[in-house]
PDB file of C-alpha atoms and ligand atoms in Angstrom:
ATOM      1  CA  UNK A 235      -3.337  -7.820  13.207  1.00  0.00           C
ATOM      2  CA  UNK A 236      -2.744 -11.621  11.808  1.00  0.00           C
ATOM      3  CA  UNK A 237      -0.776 -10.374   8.668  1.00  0.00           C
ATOM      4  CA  UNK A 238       1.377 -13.208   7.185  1.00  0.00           C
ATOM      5  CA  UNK A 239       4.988 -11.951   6.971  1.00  0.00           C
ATOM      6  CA  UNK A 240       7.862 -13.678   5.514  1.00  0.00           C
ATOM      7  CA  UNK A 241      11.360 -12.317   6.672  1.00  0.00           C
ATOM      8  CA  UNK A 242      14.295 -13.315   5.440  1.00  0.00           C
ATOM      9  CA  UNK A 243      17.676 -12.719   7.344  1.00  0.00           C
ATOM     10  CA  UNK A 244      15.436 -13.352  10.664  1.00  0.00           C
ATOM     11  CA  UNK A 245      18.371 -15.411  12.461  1.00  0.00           C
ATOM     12  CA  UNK A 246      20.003 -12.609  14.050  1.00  0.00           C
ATOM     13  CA  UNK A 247      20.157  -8.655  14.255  1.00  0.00           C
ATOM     14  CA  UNK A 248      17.335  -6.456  12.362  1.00  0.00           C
ATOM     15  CA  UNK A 249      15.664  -9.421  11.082  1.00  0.00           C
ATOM     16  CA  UNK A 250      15.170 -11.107  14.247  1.00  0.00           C
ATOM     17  CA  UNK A 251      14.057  -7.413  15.939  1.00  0.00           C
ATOM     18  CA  UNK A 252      11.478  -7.264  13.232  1.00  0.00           C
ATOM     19  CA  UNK A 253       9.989 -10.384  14.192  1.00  0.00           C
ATOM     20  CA  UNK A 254      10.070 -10.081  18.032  1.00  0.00           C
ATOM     21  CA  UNK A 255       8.376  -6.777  17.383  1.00  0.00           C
ATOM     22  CA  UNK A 256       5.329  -8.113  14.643  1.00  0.00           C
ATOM     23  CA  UNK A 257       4.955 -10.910  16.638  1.00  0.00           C
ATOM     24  CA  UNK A 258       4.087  -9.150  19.395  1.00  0.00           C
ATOM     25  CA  UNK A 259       1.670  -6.985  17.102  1.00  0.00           C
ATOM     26  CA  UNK A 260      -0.283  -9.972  15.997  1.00  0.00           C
ATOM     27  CA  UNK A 261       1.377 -10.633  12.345  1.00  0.00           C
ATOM     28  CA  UNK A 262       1.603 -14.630  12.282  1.00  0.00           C
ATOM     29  CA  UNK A 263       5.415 -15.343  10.978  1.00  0.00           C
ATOM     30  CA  UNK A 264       7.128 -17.377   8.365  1.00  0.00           C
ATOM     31  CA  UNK A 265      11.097 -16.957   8.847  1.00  0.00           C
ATOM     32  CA  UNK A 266      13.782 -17.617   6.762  1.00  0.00           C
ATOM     33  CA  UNK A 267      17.463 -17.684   7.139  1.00  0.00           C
ATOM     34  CA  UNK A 268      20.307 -20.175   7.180  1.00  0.00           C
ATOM     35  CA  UNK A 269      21.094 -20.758  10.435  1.00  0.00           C
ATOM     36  CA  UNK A 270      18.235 -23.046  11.429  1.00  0.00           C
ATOM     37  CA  UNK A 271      19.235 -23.231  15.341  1.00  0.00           C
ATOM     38  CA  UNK A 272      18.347 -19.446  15.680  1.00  0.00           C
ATOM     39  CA  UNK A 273      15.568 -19.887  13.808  1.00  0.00           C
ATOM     40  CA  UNK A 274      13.870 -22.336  15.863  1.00  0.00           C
ATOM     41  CA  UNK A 275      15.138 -21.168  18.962  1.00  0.00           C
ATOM     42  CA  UNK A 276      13.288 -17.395  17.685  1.00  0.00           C
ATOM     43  CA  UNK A 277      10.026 -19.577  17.053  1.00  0.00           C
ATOM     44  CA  UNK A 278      10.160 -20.734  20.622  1.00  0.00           C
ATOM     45  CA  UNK A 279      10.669 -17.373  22.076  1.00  0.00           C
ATOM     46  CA  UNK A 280       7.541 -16.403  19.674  1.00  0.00           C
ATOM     47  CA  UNK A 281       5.632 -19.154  20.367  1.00  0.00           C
ATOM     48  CA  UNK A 282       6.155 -18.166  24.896  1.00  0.00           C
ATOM     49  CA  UNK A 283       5.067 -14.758  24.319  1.00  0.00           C
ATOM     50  CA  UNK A 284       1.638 -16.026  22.479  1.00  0.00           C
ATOM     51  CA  UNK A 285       3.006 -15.228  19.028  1.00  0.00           C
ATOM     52  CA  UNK A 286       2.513 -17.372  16.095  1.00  0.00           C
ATOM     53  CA  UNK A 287       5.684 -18.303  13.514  1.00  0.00           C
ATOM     54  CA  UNK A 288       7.059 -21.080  11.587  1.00  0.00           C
ATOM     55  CA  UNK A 289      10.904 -21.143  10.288  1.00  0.00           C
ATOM     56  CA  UNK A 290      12.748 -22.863   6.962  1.00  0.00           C
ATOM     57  CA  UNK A 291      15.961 -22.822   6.110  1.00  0.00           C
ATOM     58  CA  UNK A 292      16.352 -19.957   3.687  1.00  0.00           C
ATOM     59  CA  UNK A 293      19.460 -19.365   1.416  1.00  0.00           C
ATOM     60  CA  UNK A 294      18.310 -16.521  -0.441  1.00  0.00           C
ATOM     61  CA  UNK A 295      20.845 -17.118  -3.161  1.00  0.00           C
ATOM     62  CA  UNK A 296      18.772 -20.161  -4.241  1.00  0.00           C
ATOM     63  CA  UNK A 297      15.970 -19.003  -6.178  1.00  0.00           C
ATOM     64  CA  UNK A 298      13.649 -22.131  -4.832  1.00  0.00           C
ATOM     65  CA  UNK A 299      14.516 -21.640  -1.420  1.00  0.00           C
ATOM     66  CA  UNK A 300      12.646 -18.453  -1.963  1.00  0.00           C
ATOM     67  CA  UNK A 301       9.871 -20.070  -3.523  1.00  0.00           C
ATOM     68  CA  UNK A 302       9.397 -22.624  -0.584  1.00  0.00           C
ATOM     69  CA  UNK A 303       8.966 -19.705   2.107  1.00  0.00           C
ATOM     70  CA  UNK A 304       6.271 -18.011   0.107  1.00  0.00           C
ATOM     71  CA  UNK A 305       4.869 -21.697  -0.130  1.00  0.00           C
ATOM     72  CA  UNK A 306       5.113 -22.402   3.319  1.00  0.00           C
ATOM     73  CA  UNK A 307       3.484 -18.846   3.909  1.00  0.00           C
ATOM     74  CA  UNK A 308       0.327 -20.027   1.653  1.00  0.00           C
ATOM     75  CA  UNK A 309       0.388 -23.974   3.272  1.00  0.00           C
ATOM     76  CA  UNK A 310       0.120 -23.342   7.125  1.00  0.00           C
ATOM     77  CA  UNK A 311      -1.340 -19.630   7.013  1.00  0.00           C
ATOM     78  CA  UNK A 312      -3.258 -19.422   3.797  1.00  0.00           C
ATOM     79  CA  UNK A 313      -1.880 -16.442   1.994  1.00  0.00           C
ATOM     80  CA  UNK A 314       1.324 -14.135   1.914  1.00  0.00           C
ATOM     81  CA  UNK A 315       0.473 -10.154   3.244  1.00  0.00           C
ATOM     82  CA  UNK A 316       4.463  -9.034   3.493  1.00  0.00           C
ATOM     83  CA  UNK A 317       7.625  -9.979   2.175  1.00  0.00           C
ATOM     84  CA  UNK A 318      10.481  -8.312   4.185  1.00  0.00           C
ATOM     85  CA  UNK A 319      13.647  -9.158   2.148  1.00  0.00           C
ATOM     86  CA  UNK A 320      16.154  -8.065   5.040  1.00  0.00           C
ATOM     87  CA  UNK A 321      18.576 -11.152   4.637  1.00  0.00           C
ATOM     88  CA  UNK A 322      21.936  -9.119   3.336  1.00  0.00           C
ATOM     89  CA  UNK A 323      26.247  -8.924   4.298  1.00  0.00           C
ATOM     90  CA  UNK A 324      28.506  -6.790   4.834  1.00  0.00           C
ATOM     91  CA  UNK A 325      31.708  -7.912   3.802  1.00  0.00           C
ATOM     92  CA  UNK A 326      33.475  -4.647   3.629  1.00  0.00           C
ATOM     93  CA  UNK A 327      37.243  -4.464   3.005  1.00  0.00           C
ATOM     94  CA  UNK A 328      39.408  -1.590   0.236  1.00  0.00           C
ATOM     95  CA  UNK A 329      38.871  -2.742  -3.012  1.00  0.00           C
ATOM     96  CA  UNK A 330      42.646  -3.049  -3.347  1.00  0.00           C
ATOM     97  CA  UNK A 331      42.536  -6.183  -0.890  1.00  0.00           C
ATOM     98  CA  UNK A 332      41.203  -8.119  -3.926  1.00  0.00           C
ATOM     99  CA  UNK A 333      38.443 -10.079  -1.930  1.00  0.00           C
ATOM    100  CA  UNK A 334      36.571 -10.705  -5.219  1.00  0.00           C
ATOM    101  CA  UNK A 335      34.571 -14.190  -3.332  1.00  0.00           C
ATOM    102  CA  UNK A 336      33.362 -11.738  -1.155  1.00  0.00           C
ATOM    103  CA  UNK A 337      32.463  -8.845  -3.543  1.00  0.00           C
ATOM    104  CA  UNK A 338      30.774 -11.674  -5.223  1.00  0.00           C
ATOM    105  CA  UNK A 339      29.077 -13.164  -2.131  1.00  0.00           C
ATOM    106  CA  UNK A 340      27.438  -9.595  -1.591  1.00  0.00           C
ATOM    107  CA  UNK A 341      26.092  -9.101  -4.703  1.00  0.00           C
ATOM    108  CA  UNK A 342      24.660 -12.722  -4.406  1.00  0.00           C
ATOM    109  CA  UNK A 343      22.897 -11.958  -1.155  1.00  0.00           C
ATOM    110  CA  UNK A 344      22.371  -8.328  -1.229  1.00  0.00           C
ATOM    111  CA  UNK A 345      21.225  -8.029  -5.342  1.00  0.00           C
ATOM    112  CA  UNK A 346      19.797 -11.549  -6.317  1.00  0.00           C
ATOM    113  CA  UNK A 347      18.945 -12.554  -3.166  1.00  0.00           C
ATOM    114  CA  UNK A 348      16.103  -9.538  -2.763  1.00  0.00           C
ATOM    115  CA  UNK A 349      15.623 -10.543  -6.677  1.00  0.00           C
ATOM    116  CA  UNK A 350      14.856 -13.987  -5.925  1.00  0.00           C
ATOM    117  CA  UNK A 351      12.150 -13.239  -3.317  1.00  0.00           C
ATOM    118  CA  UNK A 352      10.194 -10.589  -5.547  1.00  0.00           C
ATOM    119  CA  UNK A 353      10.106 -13.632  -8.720  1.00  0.00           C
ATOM    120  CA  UNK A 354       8.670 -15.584  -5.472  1.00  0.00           C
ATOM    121  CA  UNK A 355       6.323 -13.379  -4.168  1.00  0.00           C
ATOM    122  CA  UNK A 356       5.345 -10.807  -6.970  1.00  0.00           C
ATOM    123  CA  UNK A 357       3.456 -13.643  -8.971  1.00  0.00           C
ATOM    124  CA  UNK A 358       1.401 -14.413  -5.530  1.00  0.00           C
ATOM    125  CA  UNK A 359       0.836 -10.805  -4.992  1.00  0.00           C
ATOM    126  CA  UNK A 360      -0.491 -10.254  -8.189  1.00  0.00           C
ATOM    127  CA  UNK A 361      -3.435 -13.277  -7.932  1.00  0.00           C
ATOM    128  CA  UNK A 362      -3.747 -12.131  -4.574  1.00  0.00           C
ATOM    129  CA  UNK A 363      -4.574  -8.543  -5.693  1.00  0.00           C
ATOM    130  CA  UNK A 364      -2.518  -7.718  -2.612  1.00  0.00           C
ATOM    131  CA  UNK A 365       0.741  -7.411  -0.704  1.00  0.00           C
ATOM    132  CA  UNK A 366       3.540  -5.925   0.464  1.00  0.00           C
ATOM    133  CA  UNK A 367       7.028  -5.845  -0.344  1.00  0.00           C
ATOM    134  CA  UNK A 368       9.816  -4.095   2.497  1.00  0.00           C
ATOM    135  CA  UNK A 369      13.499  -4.793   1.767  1.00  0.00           C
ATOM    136  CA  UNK A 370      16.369  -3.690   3.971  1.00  0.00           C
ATOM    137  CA  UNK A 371      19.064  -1.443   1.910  1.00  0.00           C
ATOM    138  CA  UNK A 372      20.933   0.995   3.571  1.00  0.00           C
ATOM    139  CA  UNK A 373      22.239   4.182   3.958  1.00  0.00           C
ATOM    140  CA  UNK A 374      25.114   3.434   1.727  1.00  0.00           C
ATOM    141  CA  UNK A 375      23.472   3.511  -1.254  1.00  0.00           C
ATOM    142  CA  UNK A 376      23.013   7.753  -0.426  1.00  0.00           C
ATOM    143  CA  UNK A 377      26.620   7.778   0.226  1.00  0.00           C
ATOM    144  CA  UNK A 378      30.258   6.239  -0.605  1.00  0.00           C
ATOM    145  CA  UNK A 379      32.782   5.874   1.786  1.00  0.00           C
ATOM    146  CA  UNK A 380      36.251   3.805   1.580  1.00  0.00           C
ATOM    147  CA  UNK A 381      36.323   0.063   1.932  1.00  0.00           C
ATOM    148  CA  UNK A 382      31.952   0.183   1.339  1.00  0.00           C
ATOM    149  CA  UNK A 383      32.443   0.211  -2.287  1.00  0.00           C
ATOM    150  CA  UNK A 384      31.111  -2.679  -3.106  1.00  0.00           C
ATOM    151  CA  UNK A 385      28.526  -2.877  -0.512  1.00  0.00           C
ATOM    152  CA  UNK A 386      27.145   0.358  -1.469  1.00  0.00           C
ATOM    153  CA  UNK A 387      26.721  -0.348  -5.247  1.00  0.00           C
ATOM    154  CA  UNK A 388      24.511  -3.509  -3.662  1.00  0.00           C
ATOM    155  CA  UNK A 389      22.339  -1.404  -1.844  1.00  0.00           C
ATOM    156  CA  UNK A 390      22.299   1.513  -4.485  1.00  0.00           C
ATOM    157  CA  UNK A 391      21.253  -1.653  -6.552  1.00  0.00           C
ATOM    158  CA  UNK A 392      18.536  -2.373  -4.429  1.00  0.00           C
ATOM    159  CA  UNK A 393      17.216   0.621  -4.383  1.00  0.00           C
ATOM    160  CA  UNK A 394      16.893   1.067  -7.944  1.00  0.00           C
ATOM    161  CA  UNK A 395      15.307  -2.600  -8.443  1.00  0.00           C
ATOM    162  CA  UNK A 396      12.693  -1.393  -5.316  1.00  0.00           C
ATOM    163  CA  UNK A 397      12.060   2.068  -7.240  1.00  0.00           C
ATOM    164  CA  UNK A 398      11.742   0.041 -10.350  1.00  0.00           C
ATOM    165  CA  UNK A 399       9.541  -2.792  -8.603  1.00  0.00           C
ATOM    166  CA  UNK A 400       7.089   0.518  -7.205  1.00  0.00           C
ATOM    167  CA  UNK A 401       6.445   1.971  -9.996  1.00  0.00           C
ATOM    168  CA  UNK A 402       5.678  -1.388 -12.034  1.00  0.00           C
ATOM    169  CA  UNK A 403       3.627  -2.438  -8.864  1.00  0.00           C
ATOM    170  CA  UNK A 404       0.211  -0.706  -9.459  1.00  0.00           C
ATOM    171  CA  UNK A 405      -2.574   0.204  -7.014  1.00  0.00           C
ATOM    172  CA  UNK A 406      -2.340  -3.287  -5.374  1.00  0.00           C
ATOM    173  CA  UNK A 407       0.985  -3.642  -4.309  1.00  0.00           C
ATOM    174  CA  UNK A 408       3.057  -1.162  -2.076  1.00  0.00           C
ATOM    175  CA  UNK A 409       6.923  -0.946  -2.047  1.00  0.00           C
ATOM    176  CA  UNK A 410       9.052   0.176   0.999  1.00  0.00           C
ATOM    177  CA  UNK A 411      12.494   0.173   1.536  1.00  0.00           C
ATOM    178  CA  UNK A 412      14.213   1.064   4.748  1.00  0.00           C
ATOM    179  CA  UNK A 413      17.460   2.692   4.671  1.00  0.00           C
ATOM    180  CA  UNK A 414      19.376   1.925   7.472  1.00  0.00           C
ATOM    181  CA  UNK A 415      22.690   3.636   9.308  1.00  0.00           C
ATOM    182  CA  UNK A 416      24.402   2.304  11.944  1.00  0.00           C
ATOM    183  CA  UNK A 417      22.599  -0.857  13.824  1.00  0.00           C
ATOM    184  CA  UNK A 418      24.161  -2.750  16.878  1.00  0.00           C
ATOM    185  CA  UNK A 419      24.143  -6.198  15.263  1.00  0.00           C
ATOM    186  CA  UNK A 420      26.721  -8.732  14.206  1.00  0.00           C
ATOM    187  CA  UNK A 421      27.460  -6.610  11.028  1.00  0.00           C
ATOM    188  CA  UNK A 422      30.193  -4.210  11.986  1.00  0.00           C
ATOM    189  CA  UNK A 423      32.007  -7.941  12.595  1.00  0.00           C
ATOM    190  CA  UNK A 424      31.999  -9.229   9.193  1.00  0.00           C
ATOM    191  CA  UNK A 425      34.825  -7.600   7.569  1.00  0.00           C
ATOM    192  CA  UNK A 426      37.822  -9.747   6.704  1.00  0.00           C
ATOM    193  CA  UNK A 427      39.988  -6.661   6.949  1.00  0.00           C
ATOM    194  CA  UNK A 428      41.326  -6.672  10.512  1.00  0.00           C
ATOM    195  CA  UNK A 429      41.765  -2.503  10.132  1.00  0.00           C
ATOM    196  CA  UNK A 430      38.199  -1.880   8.980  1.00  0.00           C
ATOM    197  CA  UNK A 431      36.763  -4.567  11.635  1.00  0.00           C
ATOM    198  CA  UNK A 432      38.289  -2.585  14.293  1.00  0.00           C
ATOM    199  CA  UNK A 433      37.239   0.824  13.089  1.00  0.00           C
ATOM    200  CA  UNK A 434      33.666  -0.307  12.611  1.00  0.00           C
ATOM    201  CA  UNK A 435      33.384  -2.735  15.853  1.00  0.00           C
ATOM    202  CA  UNK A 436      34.575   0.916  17.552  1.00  0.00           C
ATOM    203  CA  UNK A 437      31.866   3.368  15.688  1.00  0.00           C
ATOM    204  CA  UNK A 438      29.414   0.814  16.422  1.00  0.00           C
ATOM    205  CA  UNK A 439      29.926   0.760  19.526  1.00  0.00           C
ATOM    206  CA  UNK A 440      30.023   4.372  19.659  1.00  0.00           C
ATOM    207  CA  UNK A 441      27.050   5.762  17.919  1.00  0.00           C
ATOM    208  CA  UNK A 442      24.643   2.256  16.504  1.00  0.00           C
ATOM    209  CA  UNK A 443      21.495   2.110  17.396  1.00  0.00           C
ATOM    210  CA  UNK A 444      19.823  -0.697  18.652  1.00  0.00           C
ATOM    211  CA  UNK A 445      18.164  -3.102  15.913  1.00  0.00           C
ATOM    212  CA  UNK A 446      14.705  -2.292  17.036  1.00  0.00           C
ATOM    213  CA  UNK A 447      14.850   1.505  15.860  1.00  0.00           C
ATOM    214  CA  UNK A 448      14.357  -0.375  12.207  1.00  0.00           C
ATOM    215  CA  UNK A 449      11.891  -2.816  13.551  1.00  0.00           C
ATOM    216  CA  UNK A 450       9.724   0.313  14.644  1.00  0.00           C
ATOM    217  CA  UNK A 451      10.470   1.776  10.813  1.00  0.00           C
ATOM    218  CA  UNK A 452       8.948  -1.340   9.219  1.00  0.00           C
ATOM    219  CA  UNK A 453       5.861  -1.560  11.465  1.00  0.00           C
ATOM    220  CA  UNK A 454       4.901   2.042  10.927  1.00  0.00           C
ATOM    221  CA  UNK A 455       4.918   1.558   6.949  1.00  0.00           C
ATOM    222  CA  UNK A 456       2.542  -1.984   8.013  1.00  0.00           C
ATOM    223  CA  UNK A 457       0.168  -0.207   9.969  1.00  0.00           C
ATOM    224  CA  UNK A 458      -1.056   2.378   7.030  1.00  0.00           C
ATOM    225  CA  UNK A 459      -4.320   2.449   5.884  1.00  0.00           C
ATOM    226  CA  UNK A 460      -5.207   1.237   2.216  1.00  0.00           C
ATOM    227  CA  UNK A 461      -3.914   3.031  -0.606  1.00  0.00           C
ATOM    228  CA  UNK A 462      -1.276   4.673   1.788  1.00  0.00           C
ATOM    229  CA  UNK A 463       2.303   3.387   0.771  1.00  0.00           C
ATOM    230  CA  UNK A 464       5.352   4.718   2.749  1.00  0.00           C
ATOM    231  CA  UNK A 465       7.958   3.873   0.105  1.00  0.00           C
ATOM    232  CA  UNK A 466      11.826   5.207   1.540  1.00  0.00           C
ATOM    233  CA  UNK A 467      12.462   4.900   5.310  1.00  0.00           C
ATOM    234  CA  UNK A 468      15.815   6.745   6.050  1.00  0.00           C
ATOM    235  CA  UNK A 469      16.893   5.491   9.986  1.00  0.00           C
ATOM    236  CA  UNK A 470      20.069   6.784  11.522  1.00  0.00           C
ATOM    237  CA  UNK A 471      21.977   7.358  14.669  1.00  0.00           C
ATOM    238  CA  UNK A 472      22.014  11.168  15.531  1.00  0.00           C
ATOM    239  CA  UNK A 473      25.459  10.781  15.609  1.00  0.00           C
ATOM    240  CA  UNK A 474      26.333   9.516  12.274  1.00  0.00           C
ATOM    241  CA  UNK A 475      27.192  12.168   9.838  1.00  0.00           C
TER     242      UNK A 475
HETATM  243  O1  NJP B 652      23.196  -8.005  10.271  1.00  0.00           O
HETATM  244  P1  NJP B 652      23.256  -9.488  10.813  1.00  0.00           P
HETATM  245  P2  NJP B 652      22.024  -6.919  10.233  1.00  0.00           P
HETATM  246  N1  NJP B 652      20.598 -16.446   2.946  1.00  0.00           N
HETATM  247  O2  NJP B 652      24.561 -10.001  10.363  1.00  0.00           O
HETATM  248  C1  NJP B 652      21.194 -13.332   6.896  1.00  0.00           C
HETATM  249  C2  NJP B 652      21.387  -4.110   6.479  1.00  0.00           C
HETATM  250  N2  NJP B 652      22.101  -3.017   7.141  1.00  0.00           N
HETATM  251  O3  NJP B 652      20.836  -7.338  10.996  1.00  0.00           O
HETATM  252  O4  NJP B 652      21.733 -17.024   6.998  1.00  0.00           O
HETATM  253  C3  NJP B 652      19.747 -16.091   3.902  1.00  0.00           C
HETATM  254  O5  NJP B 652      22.876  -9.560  12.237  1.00  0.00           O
HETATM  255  C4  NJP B 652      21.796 -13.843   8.181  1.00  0.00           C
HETATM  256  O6  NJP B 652      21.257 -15.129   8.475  1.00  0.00           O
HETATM  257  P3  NJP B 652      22.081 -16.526   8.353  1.00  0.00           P
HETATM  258  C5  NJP B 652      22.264  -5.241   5.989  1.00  0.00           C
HETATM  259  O7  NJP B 652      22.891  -4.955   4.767  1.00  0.00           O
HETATM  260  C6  NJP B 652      22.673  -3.175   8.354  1.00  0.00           C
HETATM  261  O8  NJP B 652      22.645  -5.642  10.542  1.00  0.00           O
HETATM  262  O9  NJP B 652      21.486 -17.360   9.444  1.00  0.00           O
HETATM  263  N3  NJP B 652      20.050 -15.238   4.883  1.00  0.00           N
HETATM  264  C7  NJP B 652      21.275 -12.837   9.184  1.00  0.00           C
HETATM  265  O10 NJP B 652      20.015 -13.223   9.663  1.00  0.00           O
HETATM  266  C8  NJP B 652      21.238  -6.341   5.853  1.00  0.00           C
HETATM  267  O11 NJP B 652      20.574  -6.283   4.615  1.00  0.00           O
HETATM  268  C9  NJP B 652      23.351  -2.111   8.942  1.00  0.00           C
HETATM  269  O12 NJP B 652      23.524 -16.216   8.545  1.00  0.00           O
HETATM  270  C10 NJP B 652      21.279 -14.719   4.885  1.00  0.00           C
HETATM  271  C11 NJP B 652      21.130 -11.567   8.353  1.00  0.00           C
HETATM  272  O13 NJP B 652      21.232 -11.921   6.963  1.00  0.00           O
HETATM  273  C12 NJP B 652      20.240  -6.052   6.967  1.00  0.00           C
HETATM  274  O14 NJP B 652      20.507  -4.709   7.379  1.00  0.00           O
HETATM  275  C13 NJP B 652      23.427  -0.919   8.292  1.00  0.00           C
HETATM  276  C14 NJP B 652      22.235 -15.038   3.915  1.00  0.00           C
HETATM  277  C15 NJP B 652      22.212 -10.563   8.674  1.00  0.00           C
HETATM  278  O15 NJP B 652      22.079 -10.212   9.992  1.00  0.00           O
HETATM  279  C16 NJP B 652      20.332  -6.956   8.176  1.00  0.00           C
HETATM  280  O16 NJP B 652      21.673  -6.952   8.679  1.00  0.00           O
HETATM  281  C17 NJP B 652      22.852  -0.781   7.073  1.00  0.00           C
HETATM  282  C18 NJP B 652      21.851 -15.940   2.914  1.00  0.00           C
HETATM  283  N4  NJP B 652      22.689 -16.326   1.947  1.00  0.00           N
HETATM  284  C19 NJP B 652      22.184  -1.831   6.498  1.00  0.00           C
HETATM  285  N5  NJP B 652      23.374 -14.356   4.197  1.00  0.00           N
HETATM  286  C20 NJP B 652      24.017  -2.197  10.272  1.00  0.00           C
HETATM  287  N6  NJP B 652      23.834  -3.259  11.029  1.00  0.00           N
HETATM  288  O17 NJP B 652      24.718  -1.237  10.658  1.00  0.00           O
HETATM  289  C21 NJP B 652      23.131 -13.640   5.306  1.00  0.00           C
HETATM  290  O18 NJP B 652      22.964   0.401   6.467  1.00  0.00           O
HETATM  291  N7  NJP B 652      21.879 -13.842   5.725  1.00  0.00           N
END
């Protein structure tokens, strides 16, 4: 319906599924990420299918890297509707395996990173008298399990900062953050543990869900009215316990 989004992590996974599927509902895109190949390559694909989006490279552990996707939002489209702050890793390993750059890598992306694009966008929201804020946390901020320390106190993080960010919002602003479980994307992948790789690669391909499950989630809190704000999303397998 011509919305301006901004979605950061849209290289790969739930991020890219969220784009395919907004773009194809009309939203006109502005997506971030670091891997600028995908990105363009996903613009392309957009662009075929009659979509409209534009790409930057986002690292959303730089503060002004944030700053330039809500500006390139407001240059080429005029405004900023939605930020979906989706951009996040998953670097899980036992906390006795030490992996403190990585524990530290997480909290950069998963914790400052959403940080640095609500300092972007909030300030535009607010002179806009309008917008939208959807960040991707996860089910592991309900619950614990070994080697997702770490991980989990990101997301628990972020939910907390997105409760926080709600009720601070007022009338103008809605908040919504999507919990998910298992996804089929590159995640499962990412652990430097070779034992917890292979037990996640193996439940994932077991009982994920395909990326678009969450894509669905974020368009159906888009699509309310005025004045109706769908704040927690919870999306799991049927399988996962
Ligand atoms: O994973 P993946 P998902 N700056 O690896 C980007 C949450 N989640 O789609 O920079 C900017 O395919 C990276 O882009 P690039 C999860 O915590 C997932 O599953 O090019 N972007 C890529 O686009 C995360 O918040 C599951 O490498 C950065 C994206 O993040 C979200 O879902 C379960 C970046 C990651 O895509 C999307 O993850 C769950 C940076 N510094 C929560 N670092 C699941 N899959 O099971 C990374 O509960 N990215």
């Amino acid at each position: 319906d011509g919305k301006v989004v901004a979605i950061t992590g849209a290289s790969s996974g739930i991020g890219e599924e969220i784009a395919l599927l907004l773009a194809e509902r009309g939203a006109r895109l502005v997506l971030g990420a670091r891997r600028e190949d995908r990105l363009a390559d996903l613009v392309t694909r957009i662009g075929k299918a009659g979509g409209t989006a534009v790409h930057v490279r986002t690292d959303v552990t730089r503060a002004q890297d944030l700053r330039a996707l809500v500006a390139l939002a407001r240059d080429r489209f005029g405004g900023l509707d939605v930020l979906v702050g989706n951009a996040g890793l998953g670097m899980v390993s036992p906390l006795d395996d030490l992996r403190v750059d990585e524990w530290t890598a997480m909290v950069d992306v998963n914790v400052k990173g959403v940080l640095h694009g609500i300092a972007a966008a909030l300030p535009v929201f607010r002179e806009q008298r309008s917008g939208h804020f959807v960040t991707t946390a996860s089910t592991a901020a309900f619950t614990v399990v070994p080697a997702m320390a770490v991980y989990a106190g990101t997301k628990v993080a972020v939910r907390a900062i997105c409760e926080g960010l709600r009720q601070e919002a007022g009338p103008e602003v809605r908040v919504t953050t999507v919990f998910p479980g298992f996804v089929h994307t590159g995640f499962a992948a990412a652990s430097s543990n070779d034992e917890v790789r292979a037990r996640l690669t193996a439940m994932r391909d077991e009982i994920a869900i395909p990326p678009d499950a969450i894509a669905r989630a974020v368009a159906f809190a888009l699509e309310q009215p005025d004045g109706v704000d769908v704040n927690e999303i919870v999306v799991r397998p049927t399988a996962q316990s």
